Amino acid sequence: LRMNKQLTKSLDLEGKYRIQSRASVYFIKALYQMVLFIAFFLIMDLDIPWMMDHFIYLKADSVYHIPYLHVSASLVGYYSWEVVANRYGKLSYPQLIHHWFTVGIALAILLGRYTPFATWYGFTLVSLDFPVFFTLGFRAQFSNKYPEF
């Protein structure tokens, strides 16, 4: 209860709470990751030869697959947005370093660098986080109404 009162301290004249403004960031992150999750299965299901070339046969020219490049470009935008949008959460230095390394790898993929491990990392770890961020957003949105939640 004490933590909830600290997190819901009013910041502006309209009575909006700090944690409610953070809920929108969590929901946007969850939405992006859900779309990335769906894109992962669509790319894998609809283009099995590309998946075989990229992950099994390790063909370097598979990096020029257009949906793959779109996903890489969206990762650059997503992590850049997260650093800018998370003004209340204040990302720690290890998180910032991780985000900028991920942006660097995504840019390297856009420039033709073949990295199957980074591809798998992006598809699985980033896209499978959407339930976590949806739950955090739900908690942030409704914790001021239900302190025991």
Tab-separated table of N, CA and C in Angstrom:
chain	number	residue	atom	x	y	z
A	1	LEU	N	0.827	-1.189	0.000
A	1	LEU	CA	0.000	0.000	0.000
A	1	LEU	C	0.875	1.257	0.000
A	2	ARG	N	1.961	1.229	0.766
A	2	ARG	CA	2.850	2.389	0.810
A	2	ARG	C	3.488	2.642	-0.557
A	3	MET	N	3.926	1.570	-1.202
A	3	MET	CA	4.532	1.693	-2.532
A	3	MET	C	3.507	2.234	-3.531
A	4	ASN	N	2.265	1.768	-3.447
A	4	ASN	CA	1.224	2.233	-4.353
A	4	ASN	C	0.983	3.729	-4.171
A	5	LYS	N	0.992	4.221	-2.954
A	5	LYS	CA	0.786	5.651	-2.723
A	5	LYS	C	1.937	6.465	-3.291
A	6	GLN	N	3.148	5.932	-3.227
A	6	GLN	CA	4.289	6.647	-3.801
A	6	GLN	C	4.200	6.693	-5.310
A	7	LEU	N	3.797	5.589	-5.921
A	7	LEU	CA	3.745	5.520	-7.375
A	7	LEU	C	2.586	6.300	-7.966
A	8	THR	N	1.550	6.554	-7.186
A	8	THR	CA	0.397	7.270	-7.721
A	8	THR	C	0.333	8.716	-7.233
A	9	LYS	N	1.456	9.246	-6.811
A	9	LYS	CA	1.495	10.654	-6.382
A	9	LYS	C	1.174	11.536	-7.595
A	10	SER	N	0.286	12.481	-7.406
A	10	SER	CA	-0.151	13.326	-8.508
A	10	SER	C	0.988	14.225	-8.986
A	11	LEU	N	1.122	14.335	-10.318
A	11	LEU	CA	2.189	15.145	-10.892
A	11	LEU	C	1.695	16.423	-11.550
A	12	ASP	N	0.424	16.487	-11.922
A	12	ASP	CA	-0.050	17.671	-12.623
A	12	ASP	C	-1.364	18.178	-12.014
A	13	LEU	N	-1.847	19.264	-12.544
A	13	LEU	CA	-3.043	19.898	-11.998
A	13	LEU	C	-4.324	19.145	-12.335
A	14	GLU	N	-4.277	18.309	-13.369
A	14	GLU	CA	-5.472	17.574	-13.774
A	14	GLU	C	-5.686	16.310	-12.937
A	15	GLY	N	-4.775	16.012	-12.049
A	15	GLY	CA	-4.935	14.831	-11.199
A	15	GLY	C	-4.511	13.534	-11.849
A	16	LYS	N	-3.772	13.600	-12.952
A	16	LYS	CA	-3.275	12.383	-13.583
A	16	LYS	C	-2.117	11.852	-12.767
A	17	TYR	N	-1.998	10.564	-12.757
A	17	TYR	CA	-0.987	9.931	-11.942
A	17	TYR	C	0.204	9.508	-12.795
A	18	ARG	N	1.365	9.568	-12.188
A	18	ARG	CA	2.592	9.200	-12.884
A	18	ARG	C	2.515	7.780	-13.418
A	19	ILE	N	2.032	6.866	-12.633
A	19	ILE	CA	2.009	5.474	-13.054
A	19	ILE	C	1.014	5.264	-14.196
A	20	GLN	N	-0.045	6.058	-14.286
A	20	GLN	CA	-0.969	5.916	-15.403
A	20	GLN	C	-0.322	6.353	-16.710
A	21	SER	N	0.522	7.374	-16.671
A	21	SER	CA	1.175	7.773	-17.914
A	21	SER	C	2.170	6.717	-18.361
A	22	ARG	N	2.727	5.962	-17.433
A	22	ARG	CA	3.634	4.890	-17.786
A	22	ARG	C	2.885	3.693	-18.363
A	23	ALA	N	1.613	3.534	-17.994
A	23	ALA	CA	0.823	2.420	-18.505
A	23	ALA	C	0.730	2.478	-20.025
A	24	SER	N	0.596	3.670	-20.586
A	24	SER	CA	0.506	3.768	-22.044
A	24	SER	C	1.799	3.299	-22.708
A	25	VAL	N	2.937	3.577	-22.097
A	25	VAL	CA	4.210	3.107	-22.644
A	25	VAL	C	4.243	1.585	-22.640
A	26	TYR	N	3.799	0.973	-21.538
A	26	TYR	CA	3.774	-0.491	-21.472
A	26	TYR	C	2.832	-1.080	-22.507
A	27	PHE	N	1.673	-0.465	-22.714
A	27	PHE	CA	0.722	-0.994	-23.691
A	27	PHE	C	1.255	-0.866	-25.119
A	28	ILE	N	1.933	0.219	-25.417
A	28	ILE	CA	2.513	0.375	-26.751
A	28	ILE	C	3.620	-0.657	-26.966
A	29	LYS	N	4.446	-0.885	-25.936
A	29	LYS	CA	5.489	-1.906	-26.040
A	29	LYS	C	4.873	-3.287	-26.260
A	30	ALA	N	3.809	-3.594	-25.527
A	30	ALA	CA	3.145	-4.887	-25.685
A	30	ALA	C	2.551	-5.033	-27.078
A	31	LEU	N	1.954	-3.967	-27.602
A	31	LEU	CA	1.367	-4.014	-28.940
A	31	LEU	C	2.442	-4.249	-30.003
A	32	TYR	N	3.559	-3.526	-29.910
A	32	TYR	CA	4.635	-3.714	-30.875
A	32	TYR	C	5.165	-5.149	-30.815
A	33	GLN	N	5.374	-5.658	-29.618
A	33	GLN	CA	5.929	-6.999	-29.480
A	33	GLN	C	4.945	-8.064	-29.959
A	34	MET	N	3.647	-7.811	-29.795
A	34	MET	CA	2.656	-8.748	-30.302
A	34	MET	C	2.691	-8.780	-31.834
A	35	VAL	N	2.810	-7.620	-32.438
A	35	VAL	CA	2.912	-7.557	-33.901
A	35	VAL	C	4.193	-8.256	-34.370
A	36	LEU	N	5.292	-8.056	-33.659
A	36	LEU	CA	6.544	-8.734	-34.005
A	36	LEU	C	6.403	-10.247	-33.856
A	37	PHE	N	5.698	-10.698	-32.842
A	37	PHE	CA	5.451	-12.123	-32.616
A	37	PHE	C	4.665	-12.725	-33.779
A	38	ILE	N	3.616	-12.022	-34.225
A	38	ILE	CA	2.814	-12.494	-35.358
A	38	ILE	C	3.649	-12.486	-36.633
A	39	ALA	N	4.449	-11.433	-36.818
A	39	ALA	CA	5.313	-11.362	-38.007
A	39	ALA	C	6.304	-12.517	-38.024
A	40	PHE	N	6.837	-12.883	-36.861
A	40	PHE	CA	7.765	-14.008	-36.762
A	40	PHE	C	7.128	-15.284	-37.302
A	41	PHE	N	5.919	-15.596	-36.863
A	41	PHE	CA	5.280	-16.820	-37.322
A	41	PHE	C	4.856	-16.733	-38.779
A	42	LEU	N	4.453	-15.567	-39.232
A	42	LEU	CA	4.104	-15.432	-40.649
A	42	LEU	C	5.324	-15.618	-41.548
A	43	ILE	N	6.432	-14.996	-41.172
A	43	ILE	CA	7.648	-15.145	-41.981
A	43	ILE	C	8.109	-16.590	-41.993
A	44	MET	N	8.089	-17.232	-40.827
A	44	MET	CA	8.540	-18.628	-40.748
A	44	MET	C	7.595	-19.573	-41.473
A	45	ASP	N	6.300	-19.318	-41.394
A	45	ASP	CA	5.327	-20.219	-41.999
A	45	ASP	C	5.178	-20.006	-43.498
A	46	LEU	N	5.185	-18.753	-43.936
A	46	LEU	CA	4.946	-18.469	-45.343
A	46	LEU	C	6.197	-18.562	-46.201
A	47	ASP	N	7.359	-18.491	-45.593
A	47	ASP	CA	8.596	-18.531	-46.372
A	47	ASP	C	9.588	-19.522	-45.749
A	48	ILE	N	9.219	-20.781	-45.795
A	48	ILE	CA	10.055	-21.839	-45.208
A	48	ILE	C	11.418	-21.933	-45.883
A	49	PRO	N	11.525	-21.768	-47.220
A	49	PRO	CA	12.868	-21.805	-47.822
A	49	PRO	C	13.818	-20.735	-47.254
A	50	TRP	N	13.281	-19.521	-46.993
A	50	TRP	CA	14.147	-18.500	-46.392
A	50	TRP	C	14.591	-18.917	-44.998
A	51	MET	N	13.670	-19.468	-44.204
A	51	MET	CA	14.011	-19.909	-42.859
A	51	MET	C	15.102	-20.985	-42.913
A	52	MET	N	14.975	-21.909	-43.838
A	52	MET	CA	15.991	-22.969	-43.976
A	52	MET	C	17.335	-22.362	-44.390
A	53	ASP	N	17.305	-21.434	-45.348
A	53	ASP	CA	18.553	-20.806	-45.794
A	53	ASP	C	19.213	-20.007	-44.674
A	54	HIS	N	18.420	-19.310	-43.890
A	54	HIS	CA	18.976	-18.414	-42.881
A	54	HIS	C	19.463	-19.158	-41.640
A	55	PHE	N	18.685	-20.126	-41.157
A	55	PHE	CA	19.010	-20.778	-39.888
A	55	PHE	C	19.647	-22.152	-40.022
A	56	ILE	N	19.380	-22.873	-41.093
A	56	ILE	CA	19.895	-24.243	-41.231
A	56	ILE	C	21.109	-24.277	-42.159
A	57	TYR	N	20.951	-23.754	-43.390
A	57	TYR	CA	22.043	-23.807	-44.368
A	57	TYR	C	23.032	-22.654	-44.207
A	58	LEU	N	22.683	-21.656	-43.391
A	58	LEU	CA	23.543	-20.512	-43.075
A	58	LEU	C	24.044	-19.783	-44.325
A	59	LYS	N	23.119	-19.474	-45.208
A	59	LYS	CA	23.452	-18.728	-46.421
A	59	LYS	C	23.436	-17.237	-46.127
A	60	ALA	N	24.543	-16.587	-46.374
A	60	ALA	CA	24.671	-15.167	-46.033
A	60	ALA	C	23.764	-14.274	-46.871
A	61	ASP	N	23.421	-14.685	-48.084
A	61	ASP	CA	22.567	-13.830	-48.915
A	61	ASP	C	21.103	-13.833	-48.461
A	62	SER	N	20.765	-14.634	-47.451
A	62	SER	CA	19.399	-14.618	-46.918
A	62	SER	C	19.112	-13.351	-46.122
A	63	VAL	N	20.138	-12.550	-45.870
A	63	VAL	CA	19.951	-11.308	-45.113
A	63	VAL	C	19.167	-10.265	-45.918
A	64	TYR	N	19.057	-10.438	-47.219
A	64	TYR	CA	18.383	-9.453	-48.064
A	64	TYR	C	16.893	-9.743	-48.247
A	65	HIS	N	16.333	-10.582	-47.412
A	65	HIS	CA	14.903	-10.896	-47.454
A	65	HIS	C	14.114	-9.666	-46.974
A	66	ILE	N	13.195	-9.181	-47.783
A	66	ILE	CA	12.515	-7.909	-47.514
A	66	ILE	C	11.749	-7.892	-46.184
A	67	PRO	N	10.936	-8.904	-45.841
A	67	PRO	CA	10.271	-8.847	-44.529
A	67	PRO	C	11.266	-8.822	-43.368
A	68	TYR	N	12.364	-9.499	-43.525
A	68	TYR	CA	13.420	-9.512	-42.500
A	68	TYR	C	14.019	-8.112	-42.323
A	69	LEU	N	14.223	-7.420	-43.416
A	69	LEU	CA	14.752	-6.056	-43.342
A	69	LEU	C	13.742	-5.093	-42.718
A	70	HIS	N	12.459	-5.314	-42.992
A	70	HIS	CA	11.424	-4.483	-42.363
A	70	HIS	C	11.426	-4.669	-40.844
A	71	VAL	N	11.544	-5.908	-40.398
A	71	VAL	CA	11.576	-6.181	-38.959
A	71	VAL	C	12.814	-5.543	-38.335
A	72	SER	N	13.953	-5.633	-38.998
A	72	SER	CA	15.179	-5.017	-38.476
A	72	SER	C	15.039	-3.502	-38.370
A	73	ALA	N	14.428	-2.892	-39.367
A	73	ALA	CA	14.221	-1.446	-39.317
A	73	ALA	C	13.252	-1.066	-38.191
A	74	SER	N	12.251	-1.895	-37.977
A	74	SER	CA	11.301	-1.582	-36.902
A	74	SER	C	11.955	-1.716	-35.532
A	75	LEU	N	12.927	-2.621	-35.386
A	75	LEU	CA	13.638	-2.743	-34.108
A	75	LEU	C	14.436	-1.483	-33.800
A	76	VAL	N	15.032	-0.883	-34.814
A	76	VAL	CA	15.763	0.372	-34.612
A	76	VAL	C	14.811	1.440	-34.084
A	77	GLY	N	13.665	1.567	-34.719
A	77	GLY	CA	12.683	2.552	-34.275
A	77	GLY	C	12.120	2.245	-32.902
A	78	TYR	N	11.879	0.966	-32.627
A	78	TYR	CA	11.290	0.571	-31.342
A	78	TYR	C	12.218	0.890	-30.182
A	79	TYR	N	13.475	0.499	-30.276
A	79	TYR	CA	14.389	0.750	-29.164
A	79	TYR	C	14.710	2.233	-29.020
A	80	SER	N	14.774	2.952	-30.120
A	80	SER	CA	14.980	4.396	-30.021
A	80	SER	C	13.787	5.055	-29.351
A	81	TRP	N	12.570	4.644	-29.727
A	81	TRP	CA	11.374	5.183	-29.098
A	81	TRP	C	11.330	4.851	-27.612
A	82	GLU	N	11.709	3.620	-27.254
A	82	GLU	CA	11.645	3.225	-25.854
A	82	GLU	C	12.574	4.070	-24.984
A	83	VAL	N	13.751	4.385	-25.497
A	83	VAL	CA	14.686	5.219	-24.743
A	83	VAL	C	14.110	6.618	-24.553
A	84	VAL	N	13.461	7.155	-25.569
A	84	VAL	CA	12.900	8.500	-25.486
A	84	VAL	C	11.616	8.513	-24.652
A	85	ALA	N	10.754	7.503	-24.799
A	85	ALA	CA	9.440	7.505	-24.157
A	85	ALA	C	9.481	7.140	-22.687
A	86	ASN	N	10.500	6.454	-22.258
A	86	ASN	CA	10.524	5.979	-20.870
A	86	ASN	C	11.157	7.028	-19.964
A	87	ARG	N	10.530	8.190	-19.871
A	87	ARG	CA	11.115	9.275	-19.093
A	87	ARG	C	10.875	9.114	-17.600
A	88	TYR	N	9.835	8.380	-17.198
A	88	TYR	CA	9.605	8.181	-15.775
A	88	TYR	C	10.351	6.973	-15.253
A	89	GLY	N	10.508	5.948	-16.082
A	89	GLY	CA	11.150	4.724	-15.634
A	89	GLY	C	12.649	4.851	-15.511
A	90	LYS	N	13.237	5.794	-16.230
A	90	LYS	CA	14.682	6.027	-16.211
A	90	LYS	C	15.453	4.719	-16.400
A	91	LEU	N	15.690	4.372	-17.634
A	91	LEU	CA	16.422	3.150	-17.940
A	91	LEU	C	17.812	3.191	-17.313
A	92	SER	N	18.238	2.067	-16.806
A	92	SER	CA	19.574	1.991	-16.204
A	92	SER	C	20.629	1.954	-17.313
A	93	TYR	N	21.870	2.191	-16.937
A	93	TYR	CA	22.947	2.192	-17.933
A	93	TYR	C	23.102	0.848	-18.643
A	94	PRO	N	23.027	-0.294	-17.948
A	94	PRO	CA	23.099	-1.560	-18.695
A	94	PRO	C	21.972	-1.722	-19.713
A	95	GLN	N	20.764	-1.258	-19.373
A	95	GLN	CA	19.666	-1.322	-20.335
A	95	GLN	C	19.913	-0.403	-21.526
A	96	LEU	N	20.411	0.791	-21.258
A	96	LEU	CA	20.718	1.712	-22.364
A	96	LEU	C	21.788	1.135	-23.280
A	97	ILE	N	22.832	0.570	-22.691
A	97	ILE	CA	23.899	-0.038	-23.490
A	97	ILE	C	23.344	-1.191	-24.310
A	98	HIS	N	22.508	-2.026	-23.695
A	98	HIS	CA	21.894	-3.134	-24.426
A	98	HIS	C	21.035	-2.621	-25.576
A	99	HIS	N	20.243	-1.587	-25.320
A	99	HIS	CA	19.380	-1.045	-26.374
A	99	HIS	C	20.207	-0.524	-27.538
A	100	TRP	N	21.267	0.200	-27.251
A	100	TRP	CA	22.047	0.758	-28.349
A	100	TRP	C	22.864	-0.308	-29.076
A	101	PHE	N	23.291	-1.357	-28.384
A	101	PHE	CA	23.919	-2.482	-29.084
A	101	PHE	C	22.915	-3.169	-30.006
A	102	THR	N	21.689	-3.323	-29.520
A	102	THR	CA	20.655	-3.946	-30.348
A	102	THR	C	20.349	-3.080	-31.575
A	103	VAL	N	20.290	-1.781	-31.385
A	103	VAL	CA	20.085	-0.876	-32.524
A	103	VAL	C	21.249	-1.001	-33.504
A	104	GLY	N	22.470	-1.081	-32.985
A	104	GLY	CA	23.645	-1.243	-33.853
A	104	GLY	C	23.602	-2.536	-34.658
A	105	ILE	N	23.208	-3.628	-34.025
A	105	ILE	CA	23.101	-4.910	-34.740
A	105	ILE	C	21.996	-4.844	-35.788
A	106	ALA	N	20.855	-4.241	-35.441
A	106	ALA	CA	19.767	-4.116	-36.419
A	106	ALA	C	20.203	-3.259	-37.611
A	107	LEU	N	20.971	-2.201	-37.356
A	107	LEU	CA	21.499	-1.401	-38.461
A	107	LEU	C	22.497	-2.202	-39.291
A	108	ALA	N	23.312	-3.014	-38.636
A	108	ALA	CA	24.257	-3.861	-39.375
A	108	ALA	C	23.507	-4.851	-40.266
A	109	ILE	N	22.396	-5.388	-39.783
A	109	ILE	CA	21.586	-6.288	-40.610
A	109	ILE	C	21.029	-5.534	-41.808
A	110	LEU	N	20.570	-4.295	-41.590
A	110	LEU	CA	20.070	-3.494	-42.703
A	110	LEU	C	21.149	-3.214	-43.736
A	111	LEU	N	22.387	-3.159	-43.286
A	111	LEU	CA	23.504	-2.899	-44.200
A	111	LEU	C	24.091	-4.176	-44.798
A	112	GLY	N	23.491	-5.350	-44.490
A	112	GLY	CA	23.904	-6.591	-45.122
A	112	GLY	C	24.707	-7.542	-44.263
A	113	ARG	N	24.846	-7.302	-42.994
A	113	ARG	CA	25.597	-8.200	-42.099
A	113	ARG	C	24.745	-9.425	-41.776
A	114	TYR	N	25.308	-10.604	-41.923
A	114	TYR	CA	24.592	-11.854	-41.666
A	114	TYR	C	24.786	-12.270	-40.218
A	115	THR	N	23.715	-12.273	-39.430
A	115	THR	CA	23.791	-12.627	-38.006
A	115	THR	C	22.586	-13.480	-37.618
A	116	PRO	N	22.647	-14.791	-37.813
A	116	PRO	CA	21.484	-15.628	-37.469
A	116	PRO	C	21.188	-15.641	-35.968
A	117	PHE	N	22.219	-15.535	-35.117
A	117	PHE	CA	21.953	-15.525	-33.681
A	117	PHE	C	21.174	-14.270	-33.287
A	118	ALA	N	21.572	-13.123	-33.810
A	118	ALA	CA	20.857	-11.883	-33.497
A	118	ALA	C	19.424	-11.943	-34.021
A	119	THR	N	19.226	-12.593	-35.155
A	119	THR	CA	17.882	-12.753	-35.698
A	119	THR	C	17.025	-13.581	-34.753
A	120	TRP	N	17.570	-14.688	-34.303
A	120	TRP	CA	16.817	-15.557	-33.397
A	120	TRP	C	16.544	-14.844	-32.073
A	121	TYR	N	17.530	-14.115	-31.585
A	121	TYR	CA	17.365	-13.342	-30.354
A	121	TYR	C	16.232	-12.325	-30.510
A	122	GLY	N	16.248	-11.599	-31.601
A	122	GLY	CA	15.217	-10.590	-31.831
A	122	GLY	C	13.831	-11.194	-31.968
A	123	PHE	N	13.746	-12.294	-32.690
A	123	PHE	CA	12.437	-12.910	-32.889
A	123	PHE	C	11.897	-13.531	-31.606
A	124	THR	N	12.754	-14.158	-30.832
A	124	THR	CA	12.242	-14.866	-29.653
A	124	THR	C	12.194	-13.983	-28.416
A	125	LEU	N	13.314	-13.425	-28.016
A	125	LEU	CA	13.345	-12.698	-26.749
A	125	LEU	C	12.533	-11.410	-26.796
A	126	VAL	N	12.657	-10.657	-27.865
A	126	VAL	CA	11.920	-9.388	-27.948
A	126	VAL	C	10.434	-9.644	-28.173
A	127	SER	N	10.092	-10.523	-29.096
A	127	SER	CA	8.681	-10.701	-29.429
A	127	SER	C	7.919	-11.510	-28.389
A	128	LEU	N	8.594	-12.344	-27.631
A	128	LEU	CA	7.882	-13.151	-26.636
A	128	LEU	C	7.674	-12.426	-25.313
A	129	ASP	N	8.105	-11.185	-25.209
A	129	ASP	CA	7.916	-10.404	-23.979
A	129	ASP	C	6.560	-9.718	-23.897
A	130	PHE	N	5.724	-9.825	-24.927
A	130	PHE	CA	4.492	-9.021	-24.920
A	130	PHE	C	3.543	-9.336	-23.762
A	131	PRO	N	3.422	-10.569	-23.263
A	131	PRO	CA	2.533	-10.758	-22.106
A	131	PRO	C	3.037	-10.032	-20.852
A	132	VAL	N	4.353	-9.950	-20.703
A	132	VAL	CA	4.922	-9.284	-19.534
A	132	VAL	C	4.571	-7.800	-19.553
A	133	PHE	N	4.770	-7.146	-20.685
A	133	PHE	CA	4.511	-5.710	-20.745
A	133	PHE	C	3.020	-5.392	-20.729
A	134	PHE	N	2.199	-6.291	-21.273
A	134	PHE	CA	0.758	-6.083	-21.166
A	134	PHE	C	0.322	-6.150	-19.700
A	135	THR	N	0.855	-7.114	-18.960
A	135	THR	CA	0.523	-7.242	-17.543
A	135	THR	C	1.023	-6.045	-16.744
A	136	LEU	N	2.232	-5.563	-17.043
A	136	LEU	CA	2.750	-4.379	-16.356
A	136	LEU	C	1.889	-3.147	-16.655
A	137	GLY	N	1.448	-3.020	-17.886
A	137	GLY	CA	0.574	-1.900	-18.241
A	137	GLY	C	-0.770	-1.983	-17.542
A	138	PHE	N	-1.316	-3.192	-17.478
A	138	PHE	CA	-2.589	-3.385	-16.779
A	138	PHE	C	-2.438	-3.035	-15.305
A	139	ARG	N	-1.359	-3.481	-14.699
A	139	ARG	CA	-1.103	-3.178	-13.287
A	139	ARG	C	-0.921	-1.679	-13.080
A	140	ALA	N	-0.174	-1.045	-13.983
A	140	ALA	CA	0.054	0.393	-13.844
A	140	ALA	C	-1.227	1.188	-14.020
A	141	GLN	N	-2.098	0.736	-14.889
A	141	GLN	CA	-3.336	1.464	-15.154
A	141	GLN	C	-4.320	1.375	-13.991
A	142	PHE	N	-4.387	0.217	-13.346
A	142	PHE	CA	-5.441	-0.003	-12.363
A	142	PHE	C	-4.962	-0.122	-10.924
A	143	SER	N	-3.671	0.076	-10.659
A	143	SER	CA	-3.181	-0.101	-9.285
A	143	SER	C	-3.678	0.985	-8.351
A	144	ASN	N	-4.011	2.172	-8.881
A	144	ASN	CA	-4.513	3.213	-7.994
A	144	ASN	C	-5.961	2.955	-7.563
A	145	LYS	N	-6.691	2.148	-8.322
A	145	LYS	CA	-8.064	1.822	-7.957
A	145	LYS	C	-8.130	0.600	-7.041
A	146	TYR	N	-7.174	-0.299	-7.232
A	146	TYR	CA	-7.168	-1.529	-6.458
A	146	TYR	C	-5.779	-1.689	-5.821
A	147	PRO	N	-5.513	-1.078	-4.693
A	147	PRO	CA	-4.150	-1.089	-4.111
A	147	PRO	C	-3.657	-2.480	-3.757
A	148	GLU	N	-4.562	-3.412	-3.498
A	148	GLU	CA	-4.103	-4.748	-3.137
A	148	GLU	C	-3.689	-5.577	-4.340
A	149	PHE	N	-3.933	-5.075	-5.556
A	149	PHE	CA	-3.639	-5.810	-6.793
A	149	PHE	C	-2.153	-5.838	-7.056
